[in-house]
Amino acid sequence: MAILNIGSDSVKTDSFGMLVEELTSQAITQRRKHERRWYDNNFFDDGYHFRVISKETGRVIDTIGKLTGFVERSIPRASLQIRGVSNLLYSAEPYPVVYPKRVSMSEFMNVTGQLDQARYDQAMKQSKDAAHKQGIWLSNEWETQDLGIKLIDMILLAAKNSVSYMQVWTEDGKMKTKVFDAFDIICFGDKRDLKTLPFVTKTDQMNIEEAQTSDLFDPDMAKKLSADNKYATSEIKDAYMRARYGSKMGDKQQASIIIKETFMKEYLSEDNWKSVIKKSENESNLMDGKSRGDMVMRHGFSGAGITLKDEYIDYDEYPFAYLRFEPGPIYGVPFIERFIPQNKSLDVIMTRLEKWVNSMVVGIYQKRKDENFQVSNFPGGQMVEYEVTPLTQMQNSSVGATPFNVIELLNKYIDEQGATTAALSQLPQGVKSGNAIESLKSTDYANLKIPTLMLKKCIKQIAELMLERAHKDYMEPQEVEHLKDSEPYYFDVIGRRGYDLSQQVNKRLPQDVVPIDKDVKVRIEIEPGLGLTMDGKRQAMQQIITFMIQLKPLGVVNDEALKLIIKRFLETFGYGSTQEFMEILDQMPPQDVTEDAIQKMKVAMLEVMKDTGAVGPEADQKMVDTTKVGILEALKESGIVDKLNGPKAQPTDKISESMSYKDAPPSIQRQMEMKAGFQPASETPDQLAAVKGTIKNSINKPNVKSTIA
């Protein structure tokens, strides 16, 4: 179809709204069969298990027998199960982690080809610090946006409609997020990934007065809008909403119109190059680095075919993250749909059993035709009056085991489709300990491996979209507060684009400002390792602390690491602020050593010193020998020996009386020492140097020299 050639300049601004209407109509037509199923699933989750939309008339009907007054009772087992699975999926508490940017060693090589280790270590530290602070900013945004609650909403919508979406954008320099169901996002559902779609359209209600006066839209075109008072573009969702909440009144407060926000991928060519530049005047960086064939994002608002805004924006991808329970096409089989047939059969059987129980308890009376009787109740009994033939009450019959066997079989089929044992608190009899419950939950969680991976992928998409928007839209520094060790500290963040522009114009920024970069790597971490229950986590933490205490005597773990793990233990299990406790722990002096322990330490030290010869007669003799050698060496170096020996004698192999000790060869010196009866000890050079230094200092004193002279 020629209309799908949306990547050309042939679609003018005036025709953009009509193009959106045609594309969305085609997409809605393709997904209509899925919409009917989503509609039934929504009603089924609401408790209307037998309410559907007629394929012939499109009207809402109930398949129960209204004429007989018999209403099937709904058992909300499937609704409870998808919520149990949702709780178990999010119990792992997934969160995004920002990894440091790569620091290449080649950038820190000096002229000799050697690595400048100091500069390299500094760059690594800066990279890690920037990643850490970007992670703190992301965690703060996670809490500010209430993404935990929004992710639960996405999980429930995906369970009922096979897919759910979250839009991420910025408004007035602030991050914004919003959840949408499968009806509100219009696209071609046969694709496996949003990145491959030619367009994505988001639909949302807007008050007609707000739309006509909004600064986002062209005021001349906005005046042409008129209220349609629809809940949704999809007729099927509109029918569902009207059945649940009624039709809108005609007053101004409820008058609304469906506004479509469309994102289209176009590719630069000679035809649309100038048009793109013209329509992106507010996006000065949109065309940076772009060339022919590159993708640009066309963005527009429309309502009822009227173009309200048409522009090009600097988006790398569609600003939507999506969640599914399993891979495949965007429109698949919803999770709850696998329970519906079994639940309807269970509803029918349970309703029949309830009717039978009520009939048998009340009783069935037999009477002759045209016989009159009257039943009167009084405290403690009942009185029956009759005219001719007495009444007889039928004997209660047994329903048999077949219905209960079928119910058990249906429950088994339902349980096979999802986590039930622990998620729905259906624990076997006798299972009371925390370890057993932890084991059951771990088994259920292992059966949800595929949905867990899909949830991690969705969270990663959300984190990457937030980083991209902050990278491009945070033009001014924003303050971030973080609580560390119960003490708040602050730093500033700014988008990479804003940081680079500030550097170009020499704009002064806060000293600790951290640029947020969309190119950093993000990984999603989960916390099921400690356990899926609080008792399981507590036991795991206690085991870790015990293990750390055992490692402390070996020197592997120091006091600071042990204090940190104790603090995390107290924080994890909600014992309040740990600041005062940790301050007291830091101020605690070392434990007093008993007198008995001191005596044992003394004995052990003496035994070691004795074994090594550091004490005792041998040690004393060594000290004497060391002193002798030191005195002799000092006398020799000071020249006193030469004066005492007289004129220098020629060295010979024999010992001469007139030979100077200083001028004698080492072998002769050794003989002279032996002759004098001096046996030097084999002491260390440090010991000898110490003795020699002491004697030299004494000899060099004036009074000592005069005495020797």
XYZ file of C-alpha atoms in Angstrom:
709
model
C 0.000 0.000 0.000
C 1.267 3.435 -0.873
C 0.035 4.805 2.435
C 2.683 2.746 4.270
C 5.414 4.736 2.574
C 5.588 6.884 5.673
C 9.302 7.566 5.428
C 8.993 10.160 2.657
C 8.363 13.863 2.476
C 5.188 13.255 0.462
C 3.175 13.261 3.716
C 2.697 16.930 4.495
C 1.797 18.300 7.910
C -1.842 18.872 6.951
C -2.154 15.209 5.919
C -0.306 13.806 8.906
C -3.451 13.427 11.021
C -5.272 11.536 8.270
C -2.224 9.295 7.808
C -2.334 8.431 11.504
C -6.047 7.616 11.299
C -5.514 5.240 8.378
C -2.546 3.502 9.973
C -4.237 3.054 13.340
C -7.451 1.813 11.703
C -5.491 -0.816 9.834
C -3.656 -1.888 12.997
C -6.883 -2.059 15.016
C -8.528 -4.162 12.304
C -5.662 -6.645 12.467
C -5.825 -6.935 16.240
C -9.652 -7.085 16.573
C -9.659 -10.803 17.369
C -7.132 -10.187 20.108
C -9.231 -7.310 21.448
C -12.219 -9.617 21.955
C -10.074 -11.969 23.989
C -8.627 -9.097 26.029
C -12.171 -7.927 26.688
C -13.268 -11.364 27.934
C -10.143 -11.666 30.064
C -10.765 -8.313 31.719
C -14.328 -9.284 32.618
C -13.144 -12.707 33.789
C -10.619 -11.069 36.113
C -13.383 -8.782 37.399
C -15.394 -11.829 38.457
C -17.829 -11.967 35.516
C -16.791 -15.393 34.302
C -19.698 -15.827 31.883
C -19.880 -12.335 30.388
C -18.551 -12.004 26.840
C -19.011 -9.813 23.795
C -21.189 -11.208 21.016
C -19.322 -11.904 17.785
C -22.482 -11.265 15.759
C -23.842 -8.104 17.348
C -20.833 -6.789 19.269
C -22.985 -6.396 22.385
C -22.166 -7.578 25.883
C -24.054 -10.761 26.818
C -24.058 -13.273 29.672
C -24.111 -16.967 28.807
C -25.978 -17.921 31.994
C -29.668 -18.793 32.051
C -31.405 -15.545 32.921
C -34.905 -16.904 32.210
C -34.626 -19.640 34.819
C -33.145 -17.309 37.359
C -30.178 -19.647 37.733
C -26.852 -17.823 38.108
C -23.507 -19.593 37.960
C -21.285 -18.787 40.899
C -17.799 -17.524 40.001
C -14.757 -18.905 41.818
C -11.983 -16.252 41.507
C -9.168 -18.769 41.496
C -7.562 -17.506 38.281
C -7.590 -13.896 39.504
C -5.850 -14.942 42.682
C -3.319 -16.996 40.772
C -2.145 -14.249 38.425
C -1.721 -11.980 41.441
C 0.204 -14.650 43.283
C 2.485 -15.068 40.286
C 2.884 -11.286 40.042
C 3.876 -11.079 43.705
C 6.341 -13.921 43.309
C 7.851 -12.378 40.174
C 8.457 -9.047 41.866
C 9.495 -10.558 45.206
C 13.010 -10.825 43.763
C 13.069 -6.995 43.768
C 14.879 -6.447 40.467
C 16.777 -3.172 40.173
C 19.064 -1.608 37.565
C 22.823 -1.339 38.094
C 25.026 1.051 36.081
C 28.441 -0.272 35.093
C 31.487 2.014 34.740
C 32.525 3.100 31.283
C 35.557 1.390 29.830
C 38.918 3.055 30.467
C 41.412 2.069 27.780
C 45.032 1.561 28.822
C 46.249 2.801 25.452
C 45.147 6.321 26.368
C 47.565 6.401 29.312
C 50.778 5.232 27.673
C 53.754 7.597 27.892
C 56.307 8.267 25.149
C 58.348 5.221 26.166
C 55.359 2.909 25.770
C 54.991 2.359 29.518
C 51.637 2.614 31.316
C 51.217 5.732 33.439
C 49.771 3.832 36.374
C 48.868 6.895 38.444
C 46.821 8.524 35.695
C 45.226 5.208 34.763
C 44.182 4.508 38.371
C 42.769 8.014 38.662
C 40.702 7.560 35.491
C 39.401 4.195 36.734
C 38.404 5.751 40.049
C 36.579 8.587 38.297
C 34.753 6.124 36.020
C 33.617 4.002 38.960
C 32.537 7.061 40.941
C 30.522 8.411 37.991
C 28.816 5.040 37.461
C 28.038 4.801 41.173
C 26.422 8.238 41.238
C 24.473 7.575 38.040
C 23.174 4.436 39.721
C 22.132 6.487 42.755
C 20.302 8.933 40.481
C 18.549 6.049 38.730
C 17.522 4.513 42.070
C 16.149 7.856 43.252
C 14.129 8.218 40.045
C 12.893 4.665 40.571
C 11.391 5.711 43.892
C 10.202 9.115 42.695
C 8.290 7.545 39.808
C 6.852 4.745 42.016
C 8.112 2.273 39.451
C 7.652 -0.629 41.842
C 3.874 -0.103 41.827
C 3.839 0.648 38.111
C 5.723 -2.555 37.342
C 3.141 -4.571 39.300
C 0.463 -2.839 37.211
C 2.352 -3.819 34.051
C 2.606 -7.458 35.186
C -1.152 -7.698 35.832
C -2.010 -6.046 32.502
C 0.391 -8.351 30.667
C -1.202 -11.351 32.376
C -4.643 -10.305 31.082
C -3.789 -8.783 27.690
C -0.505 -10.501 26.758
C 1.424 -7.204 26.672
C 1.652 -3.920 28.574
C 3.658 -0.744 28.014
C 5.358 2.072 29.889
C 6.170 5.407 28.285
C 9.245 7.348 29.441
C 9.619 11.042 28.622
C 10.670 14.367 30.132
C 8.499 17.369 30.806
C 9.837 20.697 32.101
C 13.163 19.035 32.852
C 11.567 16.280 34.960
C 11.320 12.578 34.237
C 7.816 11.197 33.598
C 6.506 7.640 33.280
C 3.039 6.198 32.631
C 1.618 2.690 32.155
C -0.648 1.768 29.224
C -2.545 -1.416 28.395
C -2.670 -3.224 25.074
C -5.734 -1.256 23.926
C -4.056 2.147 24.348
C -0.913 1.435 22.296
C -1.656 0.865 18.615
C 0.890 -0.983 16.493
C 1.262 -4.031 14.283
C 1.201 -6.904 16.762
C 2.703 -9.543 14.494
C 6.194 -8.086 15.075
C 8.420 -9.477 17.795
C 10.025 -6.204 18.861
C 8.989 -2.557 18.962
C 12.262 -1.590 17.286
C 11.087 -3.218 14.039
C 7.789 -1.319 13.878
C 7.283 1.533 11.376
C 5.181 3.497 13.882
C 3.748 3.387 17.385
C 0.681 5.397 18.421
C -0.382 6.088 21.976
C -4.009 7.037 22.663
C -5.212 8.838 25.755
C -8.265 10.753 26.927
C -7.999 14.506 27.245
C -10.507 17.070 28.402
C -11.779 19.001 25.405
C -11.127 22.405 26.989
C -7.616 21.389 27.959
C -6.929 20.162 24.426
C -8.186 23.377 22.845
C -6.015 25.565 25.106
C -2.897 23.408 25.372
C 0.483 24.954 24.498
C 1.502 21.680 22.864
C -0.889 22.072 19.951
C -1.371 24.486 17.107
C -4.115 26.811 18.464
C -5.775 27.215 15.075
C -6.045 23.454 14.593
C -7.008 22.794 18.223
C -10.110 24.983 17.836
C -11.450 22.517 15.287
C -11.596 19.701 17.856
C -14.946 18.483 19.143
C -15.679 16.097 21.994
C -16.283 12.419 21.211
C -16.760 11.313 24.874
C -15.125 7.941 24.222
C -13.172 5.966 26.753
C -10.814 4.560 24.126
C -10.178 4.411 20.400
C -10.920 0.687 20.485
C -14.653 0.078 20.300
C -14.281 -3.087 22.345
C -12.483 -1.359 25.210
C -15.002 1.473 25.008
C -17.807 -1.102 25.390
C -16.024 -2.643 28.381
C -15.548 0.735 30.061
C -19.169 1.708 29.466
C -20.337 -1.585 30.946
C -18.174 -1.010 34.007
C -18.470 2.750 34.527
C -21.459 3.857 32.454
C -21.729 6.426 29.674
C -20.336 9.918 30.048
C -22.631 12.833 30.582
C -22.733 15.764 28.174
C -21.411 18.412 30.586
C -18.102 20.222 30.101
C -16.418 18.472 33.004
C -16.754 15.074 31.330
C -16.506 16.147 27.688
C -13.363 14.548 26.321
C -11.589 13.598 23.126
C -9.129 10.846 22.295
C -5.723 12.357 21.412
C -3.262 10.239 19.451
C 0.470 10.728 19.966
C 2.368 9.066 17.133
C 6.041 8.216 16.703
C 7.153 7.325 13.152
C 10.521 6.273 11.852
C 11.666 8.093 8.757
C 14.953 7.861 6.885
C 16.814 10.862 5.569
C 16.839 11.354 1.817
C 17.060 14.180 -0.668
C 13.269 14.515 -0.554
C 12.854 15.123 3.165
C 16.228 16.564 4.243
C 15.115 20.200 4.191
C 11.716 19.361 5.654
C 13.313 17.593 8.603
C 15.548 20.583 9.331
C 12.586 22.950 9.086
C 10.389 20.922 11.443
C 13.126 20.412 14.041
C 14.059 24.013 14.818
C 13.796 23.339 18.555
C 16.022 20.283 18.233
C 19.323 21.930 17.337
C 21.248 18.689 17.845
C 18.891 16.454 15.897
C 20.935 16.516 12.688
C 24.362 16.275 14.341
C 26.257 13.437 12.726
C 23.333 12.512 10.481
C 23.767 11.534 6.847
C 21.640 10.165 4.044
C 19.927 6.934 5.060
C 19.992 7.595 8.815
C 16.820 7.280 10.866
C 14.986 10.281 12.304
C 11.938 10.169 14.570
C 8.825 11.979 13.411
C 6.513 12.952 16.227
C 3.006 14.318 16.077
C -0.314 14.760 17.858
C -3.688 14.373 16.191
C -7.340 14.054 17.088
C -10.146 12.815 14.855
C -7.853 13.180 11.848
C -6.848 16.789 12.673
C -3.109 17.433 12.861
C -2.334 19.216 16.110
C 1.461 19.044 15.977
C 4.063 17.729 13.544
C 7.785 17.783 14.343
C 10.996 15.762 14.412
C 12.586 14.875 17.761
C 15.945 13.534 18.846
C 14.904 10.022 19.859
C 17.041 6.980 19.118
C 14.164 4.535 19.692
C 10.488 4.556 20.579
C 10.000 5.851 24.146
C 8.122 2.712 25.208
C 9.189 -0.302 27.233
C 6.954 -3.358 26.936
C 6.403 -6.453 29.070
C 5.291 -9.931 28.030
C 5.282 -13.239 29.881
C 7.120 -15.082 27.121
C 8.969 -14.317 23.874
C 7.200 -14.215 20.548
C 4.942 -11.790 18.673
C 3.780 -8.736 20.583
C 0.221 -10.079 20.611
C 0.310 -13.571 22.095
C -1.720 -15.794 24.396
C -2.465 -13.997 27.700
C -1.429 -15.790 30.878
C -4.918 -15.753 32.419
C -6.444 -17.246 29.287
C -4.876 -20.605 30.089
C -7.071 -20.828 33.214
C -10.419 -19.768 31.789
C -11.798 -23.141 30.499
C -10.925 -24.957 33.728
C -12.335 -22.129 35.837
C -15.627 -22.093 33.973
C -15.998 -25.859 34.450
C -15.160 -25.425 38.117
C -17.762 -22.657 38.394
C -20.500 -24.845 36.911
C -19.777 -27.848 39.142
C -19.473 -25.778 42.292
C -22.745 -24.008 41.519
C -24.563 -27.353 41.028
C -23.112 -28.702 44.264
C -24.202 -25.603 46.169
C -27.737 -25.959 44.789
C -27.828 -29.622 45.769
C -26.600 -28.868 49.297
C -29.240 -26.167 49.772
C -31.995 -28.503 48.518
C -30.966 -31.417 50.720
C -30.588 -29.301 53.873
C -33.995 -27.659 53.473
C -35.613 -30.947 52.477
C -38.066 -32.069 49.805
C -41.675 -32.876 50.863
C -44.031 -35.243 49.037
C -47.805 -34.629 48.986
C -50.826 -35.799 47.066
C -52.185 -33.682 44.274
C -54.607 -30.987 45.439
C -53.708 -31.768 49.064
C -53.546 -28.699 51.280
C -50.998 -28.402 54.069
C -49.376 -25.747 56.198
C -45.903 -25.728 57.766
C -45.392 -23.713 60.943
C -42.035 -23.186 62.622
C -41.693 -22.734 66.362
C -38.713 -22.693 68.721
C -37.201 -26.123 68.805
C -39.262 -27.748 66.076
C -41.646 -27.592 63.145
C -45.388 -28.402 62.844
C -47.081 -29.579 59.638
C -50.897 -29.478 59.320
C -52.674 -31.533 56.626
C -56.267 -32.427 55.755
C -56.392 -36.041 54.549
C -53.047 -37.560 53.595
C -49.975 -36.890 55.742
C -46.851 -35.464 54.145
C -43.689 -37.499 53.764
C -40.175 -36.084 53.446
C -37.878 -37.605 50.843
C -34.713 -39.217 52.069
C -31.503 -37.193 51.421
C -29.462 -38.762 48.646
C -25.668 -38.738 48.339
C -24.063 -36.758 45.569
C -21.300 -39.297 45.207
C -17.549 -38.871 44.793
C -17.545 -38.050 41.080
C -18.024 -34.260 41.334
C -15.264 -33.989 43.927
C -12.906 -36.049 41.826
C -13.590 -33.752 38.869
C -12.996 -30.680 41.051
C -9.661 -32.096 42.199
C -8.697 -32.801 38.598
C -9.656 -29.274 37.500
C -7.625 -27.766 40.337
C -4.678 -29.837 39.216
C -5.011 -28.545 35.653
C -5.189 -24.974 36.943
C -2.174 -25.471 39.191
C -0.117 -26.742 36.279
C -0.376 -23.370 34.550
C 1.312 -21.334 37.267
C 2.882 -21.145 40.697
C 0.276 -22.216 43.214
C 1.786 -24.134 46.124
C 3.491 -21.172 47.764
C 2.112 -18.234 45.761
C -1.456 -19.041 46.812
C -0.478 -20.141 50.344
C -1.497 -23.726 49.595
C 1.140 -25.388 51.741
C 1.046 -29.124 52.415
C -0.030 -30.183 55.885
C 2.790 -30.165 58.377
C 4.922 -27.657 56.466
C 5.591 -24.988 59.073
C 9.325 -24.352 59.124
C 10.857 -21.463 57.265
C 13.270 -23.747 55.391
C 10.439 -25.858 53.976
C 8.457 -22.793 52.890
C 11.613 -21.289 51.400
C 12.187 -24.493 49.437
C 8.628 -24.463 48.061
C 8.896 -20.826 47.033
C 12.229 -21.492 45.360
C 10.607 -24.285 43.345
C 7.759 -21.997 42.267
C 10.218 -19.231 41.400
C 12.288 -21.628 39.306
C 9.157 -22.445 37.296
C 8.847 -18.741 36.448
C 12.247 -18.444 34.810
C 10.861 -17.227 31.466
C 8.637 -14.477 32.934
C 11.529 -13.445 35.186
C 13.842 -12.976 32.205
C 11.162 -10.978 30.381
C 10.657 -8.757 33.445
C 14.411 -8.122 33.658
C 14.434 -7.178 29.986
C 11.569 -4.726 30.534
C 13.302 -3.084 33.502
C 16.500 -2.755 31.483
C 14.541 -1.027 28.702
C 13.041 1.406 31.215
C 16.471 2.215 32.677
C 18.007 2.763 29.238
C 15.141 5.042 28.187
C 15.552 7.094 31.354
C 19.296 7.414 30.758
C 18.706 8.493 27.149
C 16.212 11.157 28.109
C 18.431 12.496 30.884
C 21.428 12.451 28.512
C 19.614 14.668 26.011
C 17.096 16.664 28.054
C 18.835 17.479 31.360
C 20.387 20.753 30.242
C 20.769 22.188 33.756
C 22.252 20.603 36.911
C 19.792 18.816 39.168
C 20.414 18.056 42.818
C 20.400 14.424 43.973
C 20.091 13.434 47.630
C 21.385 10.134 48.912
C 21.358 8.592 52.371
C 24.657 6.948 53.290
C 25.209 5.511 56.758
C 22.091 7.372 57.938
C 23.670 10.645 56.841
C 22.435 12.535 53.745
C 24.889 13.782 51.183
C 24.256 15.643 47.945
C 25.657 15.900 44.461
C 24.477 17.246 41.099
C 23.771 15.534 37.778
C 23.426 16.935 34.284
C 22.851 15.410 30.876
C 25.883 14.744 28.725
C 24.549 17.152 26.095
C 24.075 19.914 28.657
C 27.530 19.235 30.108
C 29.239 19.455 26.714
C 27.419 22.683 25.820
C 28.388 24.194 29.177
C 32.020 23.320 28.522
C 31.884 24.962 25.102
C 30.602 28.279 26.485
C 32.711 28.054 29.676
C 29.615 27.964 31.846
C 30.448 27.307 35.471
C 29.027 24.058 36.829
C 29.066 22.582 40.358
C 32.367 20.945 41.171
C 30.869 17.511 41.885
C 28.487 17.472 38.901
C 28.145 14.061 37.216
C 27.213 13.841 33.508
C 24.527 11.234 32.788
C 25.541 9.231 29.745
C 23.168 7.053 27.732
C 26.063 4.898 26.496
C 26.787 3.324 29.878
C 25.975 -0.338 30.289
C 23.008 -1.289 32.457
C 22.446 -4.656 34.031
C 19.430 -5.795 36.038
C 20.224 -7.455 39.344
C 17.803 -9.469 41.457
C 17.936 -10.451 45.112
C 16.596 -13.996 45.422
C 20.010 -15.250 46.498
C 19.366 -14.520 50.183
C 15.912 -16.060 50.027
C 12.361 -15.441 48.901
C 10.928 -15.100 52.412
C 12.026 -12.832 55.263
C 12.817 -15.851 57.408
C 14.932 -17.331 54.617
C 16.810 -14.047 54.159
C 17.352 -13.745 57.913
C 18.827 -17.226 58.164
C 21.061 -16.623 55.166
C 22.358 -13.348 56.650
C 23.044 -15.033 59.986
C 25.031 -17.746 58.220
C 27.034 -15.099 56.381
C 27.838 -13.282 59.644
C 28.930 -16.544 61.278
C 31.147 -17.334 58.304
C 32.696 -13.840 58.399
C 33.453 -14.188 62.118
C 35.259 -17.454 61.413
C 37.386 -15.744 58.772
C 38.374 -12.835 61.026
C 41.137 -14.674 62.996
C 42.728 -15.633 59.666
C 43.084 -11.983 58.687
C 40.811 -12.309 55.657
C 38.086 -10.113 57.173
C 38.765 -6.978 59.203
C 36.605 -5.196 61.761
C 35.199 -2.728 59.228
C 33.880 -5.483 56.947
C 32.274 -7.256 59.887
C 30.619 -4.038 61.083
C 29.292 -3.411 57.566
C 27.639 -6.830 57.290
C 26.066 -6.387 60.746
C 24.708 -3.006 59.717
C 23.209 -4.434 56.504
C 21.641 -7.216 58.554
C 19.930 -4.723 60.858
C 18.776 -2.516 57.974
C 17.409 -5.447 55.933
C 15.116 -6.667 58.662
C 13.739 -3.321 59.721
C 15.315 -2.738 63.095
C 15.100 1.019 62.529
C 17.986 3.440 62.250
C 21.309 1.715 62.881
C 23.343 4.906 63.253
C 23.341 4.997 67.062
C 24.083 1.301 67.303
C 27.040 1.541 64.899
C 28.417 4.609 66.729
C 28.404 2.673 69.992
C 30.041 -0.262 68.218
C 32.803 2.030 66.907
C 33.408 3.491 70.360
C 33.679 0.117 72.090
C 37.260 -0.454 73.388
C 38.961 -3.792 72.831
C 37.840 -6.452 75.275
C 39.963 -6.761 78.434
C 42.375 -9.712 78.472
C 42.252 -11.870 81.585
C 45.305 -12.350 83.853
C 45.379 -16.030 83.039
C 45.561 -15.263 79.312
C 48.408 -12.769 79.940
C 50.435 -15.373 81.875
C 49.934 -17.912 79.104
C 51.098 -15.359 76.534
C 54.242 -14.623 78.650
C 55.151 -18.297 78.934
C 54.639 -18.850 75.211
C 56.807 -15.838 74.333
C 59.621 -16.950 76.671
C 59.610 -20.443 75.202
C 59.889 -19.048 71.698
C 62.737 -16.709 72.699
C 64.569 -19.549 74.395
C 64.184 -21.849 71.389
C 65.575 -19.171 69.077
C 68.484 -18.343 71.407
C 67.265 -14.835 72.144
C 67.657 -15.354 75.952
C 69.926 -17.464 78.159
C 73.725 -17.988 78.418
C 74.194 -18.351 74.690
C 72.482 -15.029 74.067
C 74.661 -13.337 76.747
C 77.872 -14.708 75.203
C 76.757 -13.494 71.790
C 76.210 -10.025 73.194
C 79.714 -9.982 74.737
C 81.306 -11.167 71.506
C 79.394 -8.565 69.539
C 80.614 -5.834 71.884
C 84.244 -6.952 71.505
C 84.066 -6.922 67.747
C 82.414 -3.519 67.785
C 85.150 -2.075 70.057
C 87.913 -3.487 67.891
C 86.350 -2.191 64.672
C 85.803 1.244 66.202
C 89.400 1.458 67.425
C 90.632 0.428 64.000
C 88.532 2.978 62.091
C 89.348 5.814 64.514
C 93.140 5.304 64.009
C 93.920 4.584 67.656
C 95.217 1.129 66.780
C 97.686 2.675 64.307
C 99.045 5.010 66.977
C 99.458 2.154 69.407
C 101.148 -0.067 66.819
C 103.635 2.589 65.701
C 104.949 2.868 62.089
C 103.249 0.864 59.412
C 104.762 -2.507 58.763
C 104.816 -4.277 55.484
C 102.174 -7.001 55.449
C 103.536 -10.542 55.485
C 102.024 -13.913 55.830
C 103.333 -14.052 59.423
C 102.101 -11.918 62.234
C 104.509 -9.077 62.962
C 104.561 -7.316 66.282
C 104.844 -3.951 64.558
C 102.134 -4.686 61.960
C 99.083 -2.448 62.187
C 95.769 -4.231 62.507
C 94.207 -1.722 60.167
C 96.701 -2.305 57.362
C 96.860 -6.085 57.755
C 95.095 -8.300 55.241
C 91.824 -9.933 56.388
C 93.547 -13.257 56.947
C 96.221 -11.609 59.153
C 93.534 -9.665 61.001
C 91.790 -12.943 61.778
C 95.057 -14.433 63.087
C 95.627 -11.365 65.262
C 92.161 -11.731 66.693
C 92.718 -15.439 67.387
C 96.062 -14.679 69.053
C 94.361 -12.158 71.302
C 91.853 -14.852 72.349
C 88.890 -13.009 70.804
C 86.149 -15.121 69.196
C 83.700 -12.851 67.300
C 80.124 -14.054 67.113
C 78.323 -14.400 63.828
C 76.035 -11.478 64.398
C 74.022 -9.594 61.879
C 75.442 -6.490 60.183
C 72.837 -4.335 61.890
C 73.943 -5.478 65.328
C 77.610 -4.867 64.568
C 76.882 -1.462 63.093
C 74.931 -0.464 66.186
C 77.766 -1.401 68.558
C 80.370 0.227 66.349
C 78.372 3.431 66.144
C 78.031 3.624 69.927
C 81.758 3.208 70.477
C 82.649 5.704 67.754
C 80.464 8.340 69.327
C 82.147 7.769 72.661
C 85.692 7.931 71.176
C 85.004 11.106 69.241
C 84.077 13.032 72.394
C 86.855 15.535 73.433
C 87.381 14.160 76.934
C 87.753 10.590 75.634
C 90.373 11.623 73.038
C 92.445 13.491 75.615
C 92.356 10.538 77.961
C 93.578 8.151 75.259
C 96.301 10.577 74.277
